[in-house]
Amino acid sequence: MTEFGRLGLVGLAFYLLGLVALAFVARRARGSDSPTDHFLAGRELGVFVLFLTLYATAYSGNSLLGYPGEAYRRGFSWIMATGFMLSIIVAFHMLIPRLRPIAVRHRFVTPGDWVRYRFRGEPGGRLLLFGVSMLMTIALANFLFAQLKAMGELSTEVTGGVVSYEMGIALLAAMILFYETLGGMRAVAWTDAAQGILMMVGLAALAAWLLGEASGLAALSQQILAVRPEIGRVPDTVERTNWLSSIVLLGLASTVYPQAIQRVYAARDGRALKRSLAWMSFMPLTTTLVVTLIGLAAIPRYADLGEVAADRVMPLLLGQWASTGPVFAGAAVLVFLGALAAIMSTADSCLLSLGSSLAEDLFGRPRDAPSTTAFAKRAAGAVMIGMAVVAMAARDVTLWGLIELKMELLIQCVPAFLGSRWAVQLRWQARWPE
Amino acid sequence: MKGGGSARALRRLLLVLVGVLYALSIPWYRRGGDPAELWLGLPDWVTVALLCYAGAALLNALAWLLTEVPDDVPPEESSR
């Protein structure tokens, strides 16, 4: 085993032990077994934890492995990713000020509660809720699949192959199930906070190394353009239109991320929520921009990675960084763990949302009964095991392909959340007149 | 009440400016396929996009701080 693999294995073991300890502390802090306490941490998340849990949830395996891969494939025009990640926080202006007070008054738990509230008593209201909940459940399962795939890839890289792709998925999926079942949203939010800090520090360190190696940003750009001059050219009309539509569609679709909506419900008060969102505005610059630069920096280093292999540019760069000396190997392990942490934090949030949506919106379980919490845990566990098996079998898909699929599902839920109630109603009546 | 009204107007203005910055971030002002010229270490159209996003992030953060996110709503106002 290499020095890097040994360090990675030890780091991974310590990290997982830390998660177990945090889950037990969260378990002791719980108020009751009610869905409100389990899924929303008793609605008591303050600015610091709320901001970090929003951050760690929004920036996932897709961002940390998929976006560098896409930057490697597309080149400089991937700067659009910084724009569309910011557009999510801009688009929240359309939803959150309306949603939050009503969610507090009516004690919402799931995203479907908003649809149920808006269309209560309307013809087709129940069918709309079922349709939206189904789309969200499939989107969340897809999201979980992407995180599990990314966890498998990273765990095998961080341990130098000692932990295989399949074993990594099984081990980390079991760990998420353990701490999420034990501590609920409280455990998820606390682990997210730790994971968010680890991710920010790790990415900054990697970007600094890459820029230092290339002797600055201008030298790095010149090296990139020497290998692929076409990616520096001004994008054509098709690419610019794609840029615009990505900003609009991804911004809108992401406002209905179920796990983000549940964090709106879980905030201690509106003040904590708006401050967290103000901080979130800057995160595309500290994260998406950094991972875009990381993907671009891989272009002069790895000339011909294939479509699927491009998703591995981040682990490849980290491996290269680790080989430059023992101090850098330690730093690379920290970045690996930061990335792994970010991916796990997204997976655990997906799982929490999945469980609550399945139990309340699809199976109609009562909102405040402890039996609903138990049912949601079992349902989420079953989906987790199913998606872990799928992720083990289907390794050869690109993360960007999974993001596109997820967004295509979520964008169809947007009219039910943001659109005019009357417009949706009129469309329904035009199609199925009474 | 007056202060609340001006905060709302300022918030709306900030959000309009965010929209303008988004429109400017896409290089409609250059001919597609033109070669890159480096500015501040990146192709010029990339630097422009980045500056627009940095400005939009700042204005959007200010807009959030000016946003009223009440924790309850009078029953008559709880529109669907």
XYZ file of C-alpha atoms in Angstrom:
514
model
C 0.000 0.000 0.000
C 1.297 3.506 -0.837
C 1.864 6.228 1.761
C -1.130 8.082 0.311
C -3.359 4.996 0.567
C -2.309 4.423 4.193
C -2.987 8.038 5.131
C -6.303 7.921 3.272
C -7.434 4.787 5.079
C -6.569 6.254 8.497
C -8.231 9.575 7.616
C -11.378 7.811 6.402
C -11.560 5.725 9.593
C -11.251 8.827 11.822
C -13.828 10.699 9.769
C -16.358 7.868 10.010
C -15.775 7.533 13.773
C -16.418 11.274 14.099
C -19.726 10.873 12.262
C -20.785 8.059 14.609
C -20.014 10.226 17.650
C -21.953 13.170 16.187
C -24.957 10.946 15.465
C -25.090 9.832 19.118
C -24.881 13.439 20.346
C -27.704 14.407 17.942
C -29.757 11.471 19.205
C -29.402 12.713 22.791
C -30.430 16.239 21.717
C -33.690 15.179 20.078
C -36.965 16.412 21.530
C -39.272 13.578 20.452
C -39.828 10.924 17.778
C -42.222 13.161 15.825
C -41.636 13.819 12.108
C -41.149 17.538 12.896
C -38.267 16.732 15.220
C -36.773 13.996 13.029
C -37.083 15.690 9.617
C -36.803 19.373 10.620
C -34.658 19.257 13.799
C -37.544 20.801 15.751
C -37.400 23.914 13.470
C -34.488 25.372 15.423
C -31.594 25.730 12.943
C -29.762 29.051 13.425
C -27.779 31.066 10.850
C -24.448 29.255 11.180
C -25.694 25.654 10.964
C -28.442 26.556 8.481
C -25.979 28.252 6.122
C -23.496 25.365 6.283
C -26.179 22.716 5.828
C -27.619 24.614 2.827
C -24.101 24.910 1.439
C -23.090 21.282 1.980
C -26.412 20.118 0.531
C -26.248 22.335 -2.570
C -22.648 21.422 -3.412
C -22.517 17.715 -3.905
C -20.792 14.944 -5.827
C -22.204 16.586 -8.925
C -20.392 19.821 -8.131
C -17.155 18.275 -6.935
C -16.717 15.527 -9.534
C -19.265 16.330 -12.255
C -18.503 20.041 -12.708
C -14.700 19.673 -13.021
C -15.414 16.884 -15.525
C -17.744 19.120 -17.514
C -15.228 22.020 -17.381
C -12.621 19.613 -18.763
C -14.990 18.600 -21.602
C -16.409 22.040 -22.496
C -13.587 24.418 -21.544
C -13.936 28.069 -20.540
C -17.636 28.346 -21.378
C -18.272 26.244 -18.244
C -17.978 29.539 -16.363
C -21.747 29.416 -16.924
C -21.910 26.962 -13.980
C -20.991 29.781 -11.574
C -23.905 31.728 -13.044
C -26.481 28.999 -12.769
C -25.498 28.022 -9.226
C -26.008 31.670 -8.258
C -29.307 31.789 -10.157
C -30.707 29.258 -7.654
C -30.290 31.744 -4.789
C -31.728 34.503 -6.989
C -34.750 32.387 -7.971
C -35.446 31.632 -4.282
C -36.726 35.238 -4.053
C -39.809 34.029 -5.943
C -40.605 31.236 -3.501
C -39.224 31.670 0.010
C -40.844 34.965 1.142
C -44.255 33.496 0.206
C -43.605 29.956 1.411
C -41.931 30.516 4.785
C -44.737 32.276 6.758
C -47.362 29.827 5.527
C -45.081 26.874 6.223
C -44.624 28.075 9.812
C -48.340 28.753 10.331
C -49.412 25.365 8.965
C -46.400 23.444 10.292
C -45.279 22.039 6.922
C -42.906 19.072 6.933
C -42.632 17.960 3.300
C -42.389 19.935 0.023
C -45.715 18.351 -0.932
C -47.389 20.213 1.963
C -47.075 23.453 -0.052
C -48.764 21.866 -3.093
C -51.428 20.332 -0.847
C -52.049 23.743 0.724
C -52.195 25.655 -2.570
C -54.526 23.240 -4.331
C -56.640 21.990 -1.432
C -60.238 21.423 -2.504
C -59.392 22.003 -6.200
C -60.388 19.456 -8.850
C -57.325 17.366 -9.546
C -55.501 18.714 -6.487
C -54.783 15.261 -5.106
C -53.625 13.993 -8.484
C -51.312 17.004 -8.827
C -49.823 16.294 -5.384
C -49.303 12.654 -6.330
C -47.669 13.595 -9.648
C -45.359 16.190 -8.067
C -44.405 13.805 -5.255
C -43.654 11.010 -7.724
C -41.439 13.282 -9.843
C -39.610 14.509 -6.746
C -39.125 10.980 -5.448
C -37.643 9.832 -8.766
C -35.441 12.947 -8.909
C -34.227 12.296 -5.354
C -33.515 8.644 -6.124
C -31.522 9.763 -9.173
C -29.678 12.294 -7.004
C -28.913 9.554 -4.469
C -27.611 7.319 -7.257
C -25.208 10.081 -8.409
C -23.931 10.585 -4.842
C -23.419 6.846 -4.304
C -21.490 6.569 -7.566
C -19.304 9.535 -6.565
C -18.764 8.038 -3.070
C -17.598 4.763 -4.583
C -15.193 6.528 -6.944
C -13.704 8.715 -4.238
C -13.357 6.068 -1.546
C -11.396 3.803 -3.864
C -9.132 6.735 -4.828
C -8.579 7.973 -1.264
C -7.507 4.534 -0.016
C -5.323 3.773 -3.031
C -7.640 0.956 -4.118
C -7.714 -0.840 -0.735
C -11.441 -0.080 -0.517
C -13.030 -1.116 -3.821
C -15.703 0.939 -5.626
C -18.442 -1.483 -4.545
C -17.188 -1.757 -0.973
C -16.977 2.050 -0.738
C -20.608 2.387 -1.769
C -21.772 -0.298 0.673
C -19.738 1.055 3.611
C -20.635 4.711 3.177
C -24.296 4.028 2.376
C -24.522 2.010 5.602
C -22.870 4.843 7.526
C -25.346 7.423 6.170
C -28.282 5.177 6.998
C -26.906 4.756 10.503
C -26.456 8.409 11.456
C -29.541 9.649 9.597
C -31.771 7.015 11.221
C -30.286 7.692 14.643
C -30.151 11.486 14.640
C -32.477 12.674 11.818
C -32.171 16.235 10.486
C -30.216 17.328 13.573
C -27.451 14.786 12.836
C -27.605 15.617 9.133
C -27.340 19.376 9.735
C -24.485 19.041 12.234
C -22.524 16.666 10.008
C -23.271 18.992 7.069
C -21.750 21.890 8.992
C -18.534 19.944 9.643
C -18.529 18.671 6.054
C -19.080 22.161 4.606
C -16.060 23.577 6.447
C -13.882 20.647 5.343
C -14.983 21.117 1.722
C -14.294 24.877 1.627
C -10.822 24.534 3.133
C -9.944 21.567 0.910
C -10.977 23.218 -2.348
C -9.119 26.436 -1.540
C -5.936 24.441 -0.826
C -6.178 22.461 -4.074
C -6.822 25.564 -6.192
C -3.856 27.331 -4.574
C -1.595 24.374 -5.412
C -2.787 24.233 -9.029
C -2.291 27.969 -9.574
C 1.116 27.831 -7.888
C 2.199 24.906 -10.078
C 1.144 26.743 -13.225
C 2.831 30.018 -12.095
C -0.415 31.969 -11.995
C -3.765 32.229 -13.727
C -2.493 33.792 -16.974
C 0.156 31.078 -17.394
C -2.469 28.406 -16.705
C -4.799 29.892 -19.357
C -1.954 29.952 -21.874
C -1.145 26.298 -21.161
C -4.809 25.380 -21.650
C -5.092 27.355 -24.890
C -1.878 25.803 -26.218
C -3.491 22.357 -25.941
C -7.064 23.245 -26.989
C -7.168 26.722 -28.576
C -10.787 26.290 -29.701
C -12.142 26.427 -26.116
C -10.928 30.002 -25.678
C -12.913 31.274 -28.669
C -16.070 33.280 -28.046
C -18.979 30.796 -27.863
C -21.248 30.582 -30.900
C -24.985 31.309 -30.857
C -25.914 27.729 -29.936
C -23.546 27.728 -26.961
C -24.712 31.179 -25.815
C -28.343 30.098 -26.021
C -27.463 26.980 -24.055
C -25.755 29.227 -21.472
C -28.885 31.374 -21.088
C -31.266 28.421 -20.904
C -29.020 26.660 -18.344
C -29.187 29.713 -16.084
C -32.965 30.036 -16.389
C -33.918 26.364 -16.263
C -31.430 25.201 -13.630
C -32.200 28.249 -11.495
C -35.927 27.531 -11.593
C -35.669 23.746 -11.246
C -33.319 23.998 -8.279
C -35.729 26.177 -6.295
C -37.872 23.077 -5.815
C -35.044 20.888 -4.505
C -36.957 19.003 -1.788
C -34.040 19.046 0.637
C -33.627 22.839 0.234
C -37.349 23.403 0.837
C -37.165 21.355 4.046
C -34.337 23.585 5.253
C -36.636 26.580 4.709
C -39.063 24.885 7.114
C -36.267 23.939 9.546
C -34.930 27.496 10.004
C -35.275 28.939 13.505
C -36.808 32.152 12.091
C -37.051 34.243 8.924
C -34.082 36.367 9.947
C -31.776 33.326 10.179
C -33.077 32.136 6.819
C -32.490 35.362 4.902
C -29.018 35.812 6.408
C -28.088 32.248 5.428
C -29.289 32.905 1.878
C -27.291 36.151 1.736
C -24.160 34.137 2.594
C -25.121 31.450 0.084
C -24.975 34.084 -2.698
C -21.179 34.056 -2.490
C -20.716 30.292 -2.480
C -20.746 29.846 -6.298
C -17.651 32.071 -6.340
C -15.843 30.098 -3.636
C -16.905 26.657 -4.855
C -18.281 26.386 -8.413
C -15.672 28.770 -9.778
C -12.919 26.869 -7.971
C -14.030 23.445 -9.260
C -14.341 24.938 -12.773
C -10.708 26.114 -12.534
C -9.723 22.653 -11.293
C -11.365 21.033 -14.341
C -9.678 23.527 -16.675
C -6.299 22.956 -14.996
C -6.611 19.266 -15.854
C -6.674 20.011 -19.615
C -2.911 20.509 -20.109
C -2.143 17.634 -17.702
C -4.385 14.939 -19.204
C -4.776 15.262 -22.938
C -7.260 12.562 -23.877
C -9.611 11.494 -21.117
C -12.807 9.931 -22.420
C -16.356 11.179 -21.750
C -16.906 9.120 -18.603
C -13.292 9.234 -17.378
C -13.438 13.059 -17.394
C -15.494 12.832 -14.167
C -12.306 11.532 -12.513
C -10.177 14.632 -13.145
C -10.484 15.762 -9.522
C -9.250 12.434 -8.038
C -6.507 12.282 -10.676
C -5.265 15.765 -9.768
C -5.387 14.952 -6.068
C -3.388 11.767 -6.659
C -0.799 13.793 -8.541
C -0.689 16.389 -5.747
C -0.216 13.658 -3.138
C 2.769 12.204 -5.016
C 4.768 15.442 -4.620
C 5.641 14.839 -0.932
C 4.340 13.649 2.451
C 2.941 17.054 3.485
C 1.029 17.334 0.216
C -0.170 13.739 0.598
C -1.706 14.727 3.950
C -3.282 17.834 2.383
C -4.637 15.787 -0.526
C -6.222 13.318 1.914
C -7.941 16.254 3.645
C -9.314 17.473 0.286
C -10.470 13.945 -0.539
C -12.256 13.723 2.778
C -13.754 17.165 2.209
C -15.126 16.048 -1.151
C -16.366 12.788 0.307
C -17.968 14.721 3.147
C -19.786 17.008 0.703
C -21.096 14.051 -1.235
C -22.268 12.247 1.893
C -23.987 15.388 3.140
C -26.005 15.621 -0.064
C -26.857 11.928 0.045
C -28.066 12.135 3.650
C -30.255 15.149 2.853
C -31.753 13.330 -0.153
C -32.501 10.364 2.037
C -34.223 12.454 4.682
C -36.409 14.186 2.068
C -37.150 10.920 0.329
C -38.336 9.272 3.528
C -40.642 12.122 4.526
C -42.112 12.537 1.011
C -42.724 8.828 0.603
C -44.393 8.520 4.001
C -46.578 11.638 3.966
C -47.164 12.615 0.333
C -47.268 9.254 -1.428
C -48.473 6.879 1.299
C -50.629 9.448 3.126
C -49.226 8.814 6.620
C -50.313 11.344 9.315
C -48.019 14.350 9.674
C -47.236 14.342 13.382
C -47.308 10.657 14.312
C -44.125 8.895 15.490
C -45.237 5.883 13.392
C -44.761 8.101 10.301
C -41.116 8.658 11.277
C -40.576 4.902 11.620
C -42.256 4.251 8.265
C -40.174 6.984 6.574
C -36.936 5.495 7.938
C -37.828 2.050 6.581
C -38.876 3.439 3.175
C -35.726 5.556 2.856
C -33.595 2.563 3.846
C -35.183 0.418 1.144
C -34.585 3.102 -1.514
C -30.987 3.533 -0.327
C -30.269 -0.191 -0.672
C -31.918 -0.258 -4.120
C -29.941 2.722 -5.410
C -26.694 1.324 -3.960
C -27.222 -1.839 -6.019
C -27.949 0.276 -9.132
C -24.820 2.404 -8.525
C -22.679 -0.745 -8.225
C -24.070 -2.121 -11.486
C -24.129 1.099 -13.549
C -20.738 2.729 -13.100
C -20.377 3.986 -16.673
C -22.694 7.002 -16.659
C -21.553 10.619 -16.521
C -22.546 12.695 -13.513
C -23.615 15.526 -15.819
C -26.002 13.141 -17.575
C -27.577 12.379 -14.184
C -27.847 16.089 -13.359
C -29.673 16.751 -16.638
C -32.141 13.955 -15.914
C -32.778 15.241 -12.387
C -33.347 18.794 -13.618
C -35.726 17.631 -16.351
C -37.807 15.948 -13.646
C -37.723 18.870 -11.204
C -38.532 21.571 -13.771
C -41.902 19.901 -14.275
C -42.726 20.471 -10.599
C -41.986 24.213 -10.803
C -45.461 25.399 -11.965
C -47.056 23.729 -8.938
C -44.706 25.623 -6.579
C -44.176 28.968 -8.290
C -46.794 29.312 -10.997
C -50.101 31.044 -10.624
C -52.647 28.759 -9.000
C -55.244 30.063 -11.419
C -53.132 29.256 -14.486
C -52.665 25.663 -13.354
C -56.379 25.419 -12.567
C -57.428 26.834 -15.963
C -55.138 24.399 -17.777
C -56.683 21.536 -15.814
C -60.229 22.659 -16.615
C -59.424 23.139 -20.288
C -58.215 19.563 -20.494
C -60.793 17.887 -18.284
C -63.908 20.138 -18.252
C -66.389 19.249 -15.559
C -43.917 51.881 7.155
C -42.146 54.399 4.932
C -38.819 52.674 5.669
C -40.341 49.310 4.736
C -41.582 50.742 1.440
C -38.184 52.143 0.473
C -36.486 48.867 1.438
C -38.885 47.002 -0.843
C -38.208 49.453 -3.691
C -34.444 49.122 -3.197
C -34.760 45.341 -3.134
C -36.656 45.395 -6.430
C -33.996 47.672 -7.957
C -31.217 45.343 -6.790
C -32.970 42.356 -8.339
C -33.404 44.226 -11.641
C -29.667 45.002 -11.602
C -28.937 41.310 -10.953
C -30.980 40.525 -14.083
C -29.017 43.099 -16.094
C -25.710 41.607 -14.921
C -26.931 38.149 -15.930
C -27.784 39.425 -19.417
C -24.333 41.017 -19.721
C -22.538 37.890 -18.507
C -23.282 36.020 -21.746
C -21.003 37.248 -24.546
C -23.738 38.472 -26.918
C -21.540 41.551 -27.489
C -18.840 39.513 -29.294
C -18.974 37.609 -32.578
C -19.085 33.828 -32.075
C -15.796 32.085 -32.893
C -13.575 35.175 -32.357
C -10.185 34.239 -30.836
C -9.505 34.719 -27.121
C -7.603 37.689 -25.729
C -6.436 37.264 -22.151
C -7.605 39.868 -19.645
C -6.823 39.468 -15.922
C -5.478 35.989 -16.691
C -8.551 34.588 -18.467
C -10.128 34.961 -21.932
C -11.751 38.419 -21.892
C -15.332 37.157 -22.248
C -14.756 34.779 -19.313
C -13.442 37.620 -17.138
C -16.477 39.773 -18.033
C -18.814 36.902 -17.099
C -16.979 36.385 -13.830
C -17.124 40.064 -12.888
C -20.851 40.085 -13.674
C -21.412 37.064 -11.420
C -19.354 38.614 -8.607
C -21.461 41.785 -8.867
C -24.684 39.771 -9.044
C -23.663 37.786 -5.937
C -23.097 40.986 -3.973
C -26.357 42.622 -5.097
C -28.325 39.441 -4.497
C -26.888 39.142 -0.974
C -27.952 42.730 -0.263
C -31.396 41.990 -1.723
C -31.768 39.028 0.664
C -30.841 41.201 3.635
C -33.591 43.631 2.582
C -36.141 40.865 2.058
C -38.925 40.487 4.580
C -39.287 36.827 5.530
C -42.034 36.906 8.167
C -42.556 33.940 10.469
C -46.298 34.201 10.391
C -48.943 35.739 8.219
C -52.389 37.116 9.079
C -55.069 34.595 8.034
C -56.601 36.980 5.491
C -53.240 37.370 3.761
C -52.398 33.683 3.573
C -53.094 33.585 -0.151
C -52.420 30.408 -2.029
